Short mmCIF file of C-alpha atoms in Angstrom, two decimals:
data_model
loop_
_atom_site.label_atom_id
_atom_site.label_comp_id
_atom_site.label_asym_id
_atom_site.label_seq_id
_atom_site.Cartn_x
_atom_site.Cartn_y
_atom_site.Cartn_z
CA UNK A 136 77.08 -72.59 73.41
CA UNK A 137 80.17 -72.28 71.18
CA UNK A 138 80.52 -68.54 71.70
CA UNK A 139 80.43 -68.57 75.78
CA UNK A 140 82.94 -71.40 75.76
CA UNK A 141 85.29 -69.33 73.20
CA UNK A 142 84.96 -66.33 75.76
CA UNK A 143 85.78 -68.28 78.43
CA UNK A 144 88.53 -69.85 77.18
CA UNK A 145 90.24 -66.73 75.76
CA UNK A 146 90.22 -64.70 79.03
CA UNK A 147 90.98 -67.92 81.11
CA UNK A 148 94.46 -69.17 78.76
CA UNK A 149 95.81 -65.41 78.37
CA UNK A 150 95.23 -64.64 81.93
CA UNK A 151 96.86 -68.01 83.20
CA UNK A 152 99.62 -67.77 80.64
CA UNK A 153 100.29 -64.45 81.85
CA UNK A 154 100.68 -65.85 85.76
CA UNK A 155 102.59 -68.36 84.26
CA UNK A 156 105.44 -66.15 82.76
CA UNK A 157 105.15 -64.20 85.88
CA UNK A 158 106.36 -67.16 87.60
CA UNK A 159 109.36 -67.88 85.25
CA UNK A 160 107.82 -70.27 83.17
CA UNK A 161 106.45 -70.59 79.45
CA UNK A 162 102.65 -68.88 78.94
CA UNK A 163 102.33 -72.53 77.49
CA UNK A 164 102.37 -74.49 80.98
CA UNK A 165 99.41 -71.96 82.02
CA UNK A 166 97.38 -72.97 79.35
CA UNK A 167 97.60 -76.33 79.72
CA UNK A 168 96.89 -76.31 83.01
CA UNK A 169 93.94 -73.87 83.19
CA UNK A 170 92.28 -75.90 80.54
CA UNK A 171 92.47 -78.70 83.10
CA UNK A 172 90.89 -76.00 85.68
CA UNK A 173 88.07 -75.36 83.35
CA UNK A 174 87.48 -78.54 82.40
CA UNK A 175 84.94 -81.32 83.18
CA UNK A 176 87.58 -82.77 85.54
CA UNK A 177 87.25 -79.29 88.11
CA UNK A 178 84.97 -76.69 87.27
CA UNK A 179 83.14 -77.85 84.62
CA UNK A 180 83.01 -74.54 82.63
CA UNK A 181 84.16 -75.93 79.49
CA UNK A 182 82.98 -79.71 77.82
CA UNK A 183 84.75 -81.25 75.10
CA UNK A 184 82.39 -80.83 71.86
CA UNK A 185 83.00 -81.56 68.24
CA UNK A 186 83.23 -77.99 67.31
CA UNK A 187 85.43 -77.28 70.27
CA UNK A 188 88.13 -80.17 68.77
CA UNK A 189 88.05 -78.19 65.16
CA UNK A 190 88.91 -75.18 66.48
CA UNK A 191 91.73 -76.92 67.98
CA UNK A 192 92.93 -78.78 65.54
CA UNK A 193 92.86 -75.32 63.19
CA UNK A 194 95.03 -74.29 65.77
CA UNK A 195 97.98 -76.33 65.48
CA UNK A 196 97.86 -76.37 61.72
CA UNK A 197 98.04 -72.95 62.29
CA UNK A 198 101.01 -72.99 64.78
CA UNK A 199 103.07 -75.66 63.07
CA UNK A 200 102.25 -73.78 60.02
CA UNK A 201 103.97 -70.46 61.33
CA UNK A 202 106.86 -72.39 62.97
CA UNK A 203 107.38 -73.36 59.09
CA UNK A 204 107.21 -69.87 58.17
CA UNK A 205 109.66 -68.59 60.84
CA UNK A 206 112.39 -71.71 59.81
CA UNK A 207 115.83 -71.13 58.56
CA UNK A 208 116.20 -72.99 55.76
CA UNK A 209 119.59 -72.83 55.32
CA UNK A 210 120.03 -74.16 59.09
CA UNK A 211 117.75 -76.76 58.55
CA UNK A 212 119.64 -78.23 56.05
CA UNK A 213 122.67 -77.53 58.00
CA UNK A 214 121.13 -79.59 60.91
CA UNK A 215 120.03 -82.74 58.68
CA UNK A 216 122.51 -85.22 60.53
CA UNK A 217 121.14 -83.96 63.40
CA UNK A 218 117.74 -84.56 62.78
CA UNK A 219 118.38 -87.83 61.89
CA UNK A 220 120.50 -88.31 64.89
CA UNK A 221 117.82 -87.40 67.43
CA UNK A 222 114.85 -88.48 65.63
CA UNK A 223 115.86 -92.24 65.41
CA UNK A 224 117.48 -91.80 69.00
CA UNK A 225 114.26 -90.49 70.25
CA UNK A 226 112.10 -93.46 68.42
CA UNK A 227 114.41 -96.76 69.51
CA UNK A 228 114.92 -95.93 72.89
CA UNK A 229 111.34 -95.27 74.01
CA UNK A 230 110.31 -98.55 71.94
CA UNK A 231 113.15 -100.77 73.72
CA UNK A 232 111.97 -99.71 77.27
CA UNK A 233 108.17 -99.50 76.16
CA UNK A 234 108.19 -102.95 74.86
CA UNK A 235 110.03 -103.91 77.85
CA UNK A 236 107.30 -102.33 79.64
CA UNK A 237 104.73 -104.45 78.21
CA UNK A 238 106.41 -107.71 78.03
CA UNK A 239 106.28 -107.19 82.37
CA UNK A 240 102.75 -106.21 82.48
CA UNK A 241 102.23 -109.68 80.87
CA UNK A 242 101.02 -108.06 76.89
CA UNK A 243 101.72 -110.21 74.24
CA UNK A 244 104.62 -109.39 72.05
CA UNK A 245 102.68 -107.66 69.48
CA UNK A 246 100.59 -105.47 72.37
CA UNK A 247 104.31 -104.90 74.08
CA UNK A 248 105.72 -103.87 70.46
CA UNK A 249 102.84 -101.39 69.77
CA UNK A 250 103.13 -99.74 73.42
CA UNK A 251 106.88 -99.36 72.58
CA UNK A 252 105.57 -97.42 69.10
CA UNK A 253 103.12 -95.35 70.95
CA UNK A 254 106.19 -94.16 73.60
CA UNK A 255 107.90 -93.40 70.24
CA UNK A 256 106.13 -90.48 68.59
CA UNK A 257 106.54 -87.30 69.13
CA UNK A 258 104.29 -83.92 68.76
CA UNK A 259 106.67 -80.73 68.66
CA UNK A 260 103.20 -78.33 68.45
CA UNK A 261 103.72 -77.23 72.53
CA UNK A 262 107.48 -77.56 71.85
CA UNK A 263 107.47 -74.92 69.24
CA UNK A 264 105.34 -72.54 71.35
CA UNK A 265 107.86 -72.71 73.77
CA UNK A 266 110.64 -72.38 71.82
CA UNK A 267 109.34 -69.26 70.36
CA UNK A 268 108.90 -67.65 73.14
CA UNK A 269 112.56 -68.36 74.06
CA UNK A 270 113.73 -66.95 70.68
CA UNK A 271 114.99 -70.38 69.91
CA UNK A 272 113.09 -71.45 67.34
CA UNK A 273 115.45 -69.86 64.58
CA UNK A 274 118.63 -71.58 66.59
CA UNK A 275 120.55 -74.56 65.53
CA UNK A 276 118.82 -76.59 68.42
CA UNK A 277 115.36 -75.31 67.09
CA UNK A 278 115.80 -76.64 63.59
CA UNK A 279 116.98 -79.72 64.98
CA UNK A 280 113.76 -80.50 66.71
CA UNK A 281 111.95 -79.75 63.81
CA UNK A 282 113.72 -82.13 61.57
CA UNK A 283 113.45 -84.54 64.24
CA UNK A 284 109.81 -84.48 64.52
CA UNK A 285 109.26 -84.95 60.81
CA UNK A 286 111.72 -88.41 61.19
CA UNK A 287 109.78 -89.28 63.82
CA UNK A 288 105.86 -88.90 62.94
CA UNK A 289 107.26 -90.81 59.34
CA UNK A 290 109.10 -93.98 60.84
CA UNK A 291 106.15 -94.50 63.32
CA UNK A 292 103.92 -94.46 61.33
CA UNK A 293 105.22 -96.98 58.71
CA UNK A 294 106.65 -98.90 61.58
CA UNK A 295 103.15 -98.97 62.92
CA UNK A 296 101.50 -99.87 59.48
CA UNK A 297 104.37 -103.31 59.45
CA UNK A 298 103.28 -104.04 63.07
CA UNK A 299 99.33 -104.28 62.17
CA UNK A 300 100.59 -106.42 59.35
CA UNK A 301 101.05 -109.26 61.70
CA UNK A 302 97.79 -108.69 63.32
CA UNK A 303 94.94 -109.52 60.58
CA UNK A 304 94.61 -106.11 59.65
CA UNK A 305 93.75 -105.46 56.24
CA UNK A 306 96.82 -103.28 55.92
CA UNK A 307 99.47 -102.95 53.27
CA UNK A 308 102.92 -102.05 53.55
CA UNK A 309 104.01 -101.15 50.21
CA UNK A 310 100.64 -99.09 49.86
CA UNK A 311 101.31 -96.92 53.08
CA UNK A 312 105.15 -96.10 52.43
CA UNK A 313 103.97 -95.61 48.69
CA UNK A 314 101.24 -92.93 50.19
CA UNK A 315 103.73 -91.50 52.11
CA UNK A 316 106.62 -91.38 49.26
CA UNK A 317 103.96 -89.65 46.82
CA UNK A 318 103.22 -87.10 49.38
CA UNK A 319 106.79 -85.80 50.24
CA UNK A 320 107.68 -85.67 46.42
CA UNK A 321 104.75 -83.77 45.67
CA UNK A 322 104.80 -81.47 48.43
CA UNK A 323 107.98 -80.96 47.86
CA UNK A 324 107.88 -80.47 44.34
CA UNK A 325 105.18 -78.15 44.38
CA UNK A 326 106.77 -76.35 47.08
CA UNK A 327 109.61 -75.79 44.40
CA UNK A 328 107.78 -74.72 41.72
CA UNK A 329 104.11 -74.28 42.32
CA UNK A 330 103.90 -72.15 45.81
CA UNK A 331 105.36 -69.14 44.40
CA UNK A 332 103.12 -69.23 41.27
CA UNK A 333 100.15 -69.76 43.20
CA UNK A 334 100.97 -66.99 45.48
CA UNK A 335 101.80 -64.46 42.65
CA UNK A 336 98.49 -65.43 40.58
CA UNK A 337 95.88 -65.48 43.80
CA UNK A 338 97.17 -62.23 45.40
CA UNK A 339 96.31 -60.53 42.21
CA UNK A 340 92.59 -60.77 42.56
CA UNK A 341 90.96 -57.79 43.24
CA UNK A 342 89.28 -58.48 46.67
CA UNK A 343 91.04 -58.12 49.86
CA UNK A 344 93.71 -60.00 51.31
CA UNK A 345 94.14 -61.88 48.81
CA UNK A 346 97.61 -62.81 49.74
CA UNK A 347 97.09 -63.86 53.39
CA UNK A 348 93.88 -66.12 51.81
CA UNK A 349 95.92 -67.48 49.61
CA UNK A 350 98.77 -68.93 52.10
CA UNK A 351 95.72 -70.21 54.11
CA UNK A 352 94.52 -72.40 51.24
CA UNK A 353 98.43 -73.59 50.84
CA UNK A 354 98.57 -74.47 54.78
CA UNK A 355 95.28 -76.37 54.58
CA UNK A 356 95.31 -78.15 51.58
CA UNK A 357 99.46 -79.26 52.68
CA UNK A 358 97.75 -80.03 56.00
CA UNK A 359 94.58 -82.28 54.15
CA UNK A 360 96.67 -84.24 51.80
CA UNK A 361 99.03 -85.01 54.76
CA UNK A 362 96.94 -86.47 56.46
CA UNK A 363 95.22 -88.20 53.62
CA UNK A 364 98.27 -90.27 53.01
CA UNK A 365 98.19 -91.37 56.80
CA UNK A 366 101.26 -88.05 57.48
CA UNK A 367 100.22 -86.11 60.43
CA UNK A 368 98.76 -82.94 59.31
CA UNK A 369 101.05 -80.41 60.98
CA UNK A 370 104.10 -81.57 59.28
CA UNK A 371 101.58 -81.09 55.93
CA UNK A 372 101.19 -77.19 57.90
CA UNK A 373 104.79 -76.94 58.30
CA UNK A 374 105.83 -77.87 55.04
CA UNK A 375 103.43 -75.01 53.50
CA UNK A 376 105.22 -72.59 56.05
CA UNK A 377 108.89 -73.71 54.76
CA UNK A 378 107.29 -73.34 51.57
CA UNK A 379 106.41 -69.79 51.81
CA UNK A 380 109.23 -68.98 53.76
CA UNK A 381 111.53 -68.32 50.54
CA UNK A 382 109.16 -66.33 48.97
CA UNK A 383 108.45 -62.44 48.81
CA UNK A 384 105.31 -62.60 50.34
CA UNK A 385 106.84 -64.12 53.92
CA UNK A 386 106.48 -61.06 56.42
CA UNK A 387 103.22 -60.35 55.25
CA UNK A 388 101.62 -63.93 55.64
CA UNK A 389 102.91 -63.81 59.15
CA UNK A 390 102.50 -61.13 60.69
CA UNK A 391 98.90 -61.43 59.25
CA UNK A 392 98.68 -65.34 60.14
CA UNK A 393 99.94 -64.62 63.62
CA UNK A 394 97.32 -61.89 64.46
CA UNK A 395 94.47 -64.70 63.25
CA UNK A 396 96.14 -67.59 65.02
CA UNK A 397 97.08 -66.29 68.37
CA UNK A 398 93.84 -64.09 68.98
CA UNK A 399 91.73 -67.36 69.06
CA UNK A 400 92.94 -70.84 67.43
CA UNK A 401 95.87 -71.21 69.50
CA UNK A 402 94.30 -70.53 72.76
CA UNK A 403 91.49 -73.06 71.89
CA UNK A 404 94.13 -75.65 71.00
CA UNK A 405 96.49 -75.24 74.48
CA UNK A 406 93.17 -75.00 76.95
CA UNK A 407 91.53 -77.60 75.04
CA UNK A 408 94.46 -80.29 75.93
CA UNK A 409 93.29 -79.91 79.13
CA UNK A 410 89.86 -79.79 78.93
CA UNK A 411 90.19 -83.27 77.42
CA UNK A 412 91.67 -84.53 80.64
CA UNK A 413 89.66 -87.38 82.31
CA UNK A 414 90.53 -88.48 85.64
CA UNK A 415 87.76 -90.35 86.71
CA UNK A 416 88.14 -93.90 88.06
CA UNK A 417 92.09 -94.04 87.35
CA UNK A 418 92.81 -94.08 90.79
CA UNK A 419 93.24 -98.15 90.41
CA UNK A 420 95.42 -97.63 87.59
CA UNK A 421 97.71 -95.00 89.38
CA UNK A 422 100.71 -97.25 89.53
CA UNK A 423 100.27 -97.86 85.79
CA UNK A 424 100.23 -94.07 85.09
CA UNK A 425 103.58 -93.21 86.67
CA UNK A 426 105.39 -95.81 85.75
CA UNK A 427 104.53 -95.24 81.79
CA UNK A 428 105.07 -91.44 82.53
CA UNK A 429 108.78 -91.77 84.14
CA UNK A 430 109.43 -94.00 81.37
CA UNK A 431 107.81 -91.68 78.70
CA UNK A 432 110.45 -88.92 79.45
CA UNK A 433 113.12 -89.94 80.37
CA UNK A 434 113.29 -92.45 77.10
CA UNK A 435 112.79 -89.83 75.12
CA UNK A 436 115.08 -86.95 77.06
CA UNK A 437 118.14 -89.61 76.94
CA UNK A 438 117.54 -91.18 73.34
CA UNK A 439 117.11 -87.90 71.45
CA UNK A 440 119.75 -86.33 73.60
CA UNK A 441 122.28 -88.78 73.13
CA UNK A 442 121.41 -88.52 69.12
CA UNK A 443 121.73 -84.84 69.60
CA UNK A 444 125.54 -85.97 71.58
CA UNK A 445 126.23 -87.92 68.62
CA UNK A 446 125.72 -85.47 66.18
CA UNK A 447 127.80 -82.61 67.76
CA UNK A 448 126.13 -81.01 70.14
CA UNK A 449 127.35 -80.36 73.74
CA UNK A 450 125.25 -81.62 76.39
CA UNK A 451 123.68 -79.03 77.94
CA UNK A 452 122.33 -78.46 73.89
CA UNK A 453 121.50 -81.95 74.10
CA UNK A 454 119.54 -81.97 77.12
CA UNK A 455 117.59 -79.13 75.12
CA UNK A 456 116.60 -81.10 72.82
CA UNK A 457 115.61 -84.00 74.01
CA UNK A 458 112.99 -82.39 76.27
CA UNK A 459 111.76 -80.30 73.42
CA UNK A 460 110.58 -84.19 72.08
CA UNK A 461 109.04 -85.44 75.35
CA UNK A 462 105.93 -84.30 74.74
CA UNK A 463 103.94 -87.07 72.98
CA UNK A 464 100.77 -85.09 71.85
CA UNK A 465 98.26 -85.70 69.27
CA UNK A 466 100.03 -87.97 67.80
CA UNK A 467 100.27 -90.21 70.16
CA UNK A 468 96.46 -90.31 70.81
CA UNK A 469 95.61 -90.74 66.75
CA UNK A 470 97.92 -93.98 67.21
CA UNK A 471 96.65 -94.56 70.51
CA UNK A 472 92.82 -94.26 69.28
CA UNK A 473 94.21 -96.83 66.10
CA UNK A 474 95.66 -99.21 68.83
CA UNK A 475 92.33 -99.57 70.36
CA UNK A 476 90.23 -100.07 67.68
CA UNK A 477 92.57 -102.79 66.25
CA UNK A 478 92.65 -104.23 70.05
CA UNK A 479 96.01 -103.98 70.57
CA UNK A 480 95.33 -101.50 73.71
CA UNK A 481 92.62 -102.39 75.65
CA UNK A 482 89.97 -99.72 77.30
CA UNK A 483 91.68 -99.08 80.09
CA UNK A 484 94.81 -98.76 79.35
CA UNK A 485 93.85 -96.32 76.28
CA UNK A 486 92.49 -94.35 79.62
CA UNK A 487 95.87 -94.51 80.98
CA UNK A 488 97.85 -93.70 77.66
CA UNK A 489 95.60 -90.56 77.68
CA UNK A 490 96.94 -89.10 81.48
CA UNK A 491 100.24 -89.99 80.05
CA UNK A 492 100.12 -88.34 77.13
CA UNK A 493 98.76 -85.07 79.09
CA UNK A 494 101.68 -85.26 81.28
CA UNK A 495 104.74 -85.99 79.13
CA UNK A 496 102.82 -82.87 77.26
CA UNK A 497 102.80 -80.82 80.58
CA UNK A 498 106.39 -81.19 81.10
CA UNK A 499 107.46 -80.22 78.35
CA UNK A 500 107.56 -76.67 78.84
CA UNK A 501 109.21 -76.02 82.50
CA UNK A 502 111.67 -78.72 81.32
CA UNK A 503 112.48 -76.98 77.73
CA UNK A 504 112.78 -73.92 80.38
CA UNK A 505 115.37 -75.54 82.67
CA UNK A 506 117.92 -76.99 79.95
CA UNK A 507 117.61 -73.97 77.92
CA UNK A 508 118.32 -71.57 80.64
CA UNK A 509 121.19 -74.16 81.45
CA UNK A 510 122.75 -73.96 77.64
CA UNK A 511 122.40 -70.16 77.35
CA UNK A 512 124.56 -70.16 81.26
CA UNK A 513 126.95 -73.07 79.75
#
């Protein structure tokens, strides 16, 4: 039953995240973990169920969607080199070694190309939970990642679309980057003009909360039509946040957004990474799972951070950022779940690419924790 698992899951993630700061590191990293705990893997208190996944997935809309609200605008446009910098580091270097990866496991070029993708993306949502909990979210470094992550999930994703091109896929090029173009103009352009005039008109009905309603219906529909045109939905989330960001009605939608969010959505969507966890049988594939997972961070701690080098940033900043982007997330398992059903990852290596994603998304946290601490000594 939907309730018992909700009860469970709320006393077992703050509890856990509590031990976890306790111990020095992000509440996040408790989470994680005691969704593993709880999980069909050890106890068996929790099982993954179709309502259980839409509670996540509320969640990080919702969390992306406040990390938008919190940005700096004016640094994130300050940090647009930047972004570029360590979003394209952070993509080429995990595809060079990935497709080197596959090309030795005896894949054909194609398979080897789309591993080397799938090592590519990037999913900031634990990143930004961590990051606001070190009050960095707000920083230079903070807006960075951001950026970065909104580079990323775009190039990947049109990179991927080019790759199953070759395969026999009925896919279009011109058709996906169109999607994608349409998307970013329009959200952008209504973020311009049409947020604030939304907000103003809906928050003048005369029914309650009108004006924390109303941001919801931004963050959702953003999130909807992003994914619709083949975007990830939390940069659709985040966009809404930016969006509101600049307007009057800011505090109000967070503080209000916050209370919703962290009392139940975000818990669901940390424990519920690790109630997805599935460890059965890949005992034979163990070799496979390290391998991919040493590779999986340090591509991605050395490519971004050398972008973040290139763009100005001294290296203890630049180890900071690049281990805000290991974590590969959901998106890795949307193109992950894609790569299967167009056979270009085979059963059990999609079983792998799963452990790997939950670890690079594990490691995340102590490691932001480390190079942080580091830059804020340095």
């Amino acid at each position: 039953m939907i309730v018992l698992q909700l009860a469970i899951i709320l006393i077992a993630s703050k509890v856990a995240g509590s031990i976890a700061v306790r111990l020095g590191q992000p509440s996040v990293l408790g989470k994680l973990l005691i969704g593993i705990i709880v999980g069909p893997s050890v106890l068996g208190l929790i099982e993954e169920t179709h309502t259980l996944e839409q509670f996540s997935q509320i969640g990080v809309i919702l969390l992306m969607f406040l990390a938008g609200l919190e940005t700096d605008v004016d640094e994130f446009k300050r940090t647009g080199k930047a972004s570029l910098f360590v979003g394209l580091g952070g993509i080429i270097v995990p595809f060079v070694f990935g497709y080197a990866a596959g090309l030795i496991m005896h894949l054909t070029s194609i398979e080897s190309a789309f591993l080397g993708l799938l090592l590519s993306a990037t999913s900031v949502s634990i990143s930004v939970q961590a990051l606001k909990e070190m009050n960095a979210l707000k920083t230079p470094e903070g807006a960075t990642i951001l950026g970065a992550a909104v580079i990323d999930d775009v190039v990947v994703i049109i990179a991927l679309a080019f790759l199953m091109s070759f395969t026999g896929e009925d896919v279009q090029l011109s058709i996906v980057i169109g999607k994608k173009v349409l998307f970013f103009a329009g959200a952008l352009l209504f973020a311009w003009k049409g947020v604030p005039y939304f907000l103003k008109r809906f928050s003048s009905l005369k029914v309650s909360e009108t004006v924390v309603s109303s941001a919801l219906v931004l963050c959702f529909l953003y999130a909807y039509l992003a994914e619709y045109t083949g975007v990830a939905n939390i940069i659709g989330a985040y966009i809404a946040g930016v969006a509101i960001s600049v307007t009057s009605f800011k505090t109000e939608v967070f503080e209000k957004v916050e209370t919703i969010s962290y009392a139940i959505f975000v818990p669901v969507f940390f424990t519920s990474i690790g109630v997805t966890a599935e460890f059965k049988g890949l005992s034979e594939h163990l070799v496979l799972i390290v391998s991919l997972s040493l590779i999986a961070i340090a591509t991605k701690l050395i490519g971004s951070g050398v972008g973040a080098r290139l763009a100005g940033f001294n290296t203890s900043s630049s180890l900071a950022i690049g281990s805000a982007m290991i974590s590969r997330g959901e998106v890795a398992l949307i193109i992950a779940s894609i790569g299967t059903a167009s056979h270009m990852l085979s059963e059990s290596m999609f079983s792998a690419i799963i452990v790997v994603v939950l670890v690079t998304t594990v490691v995340t946290p102590p490691l932001m924790k480390l190079f942080f601490k580091e830059k804020a000594v340095a």
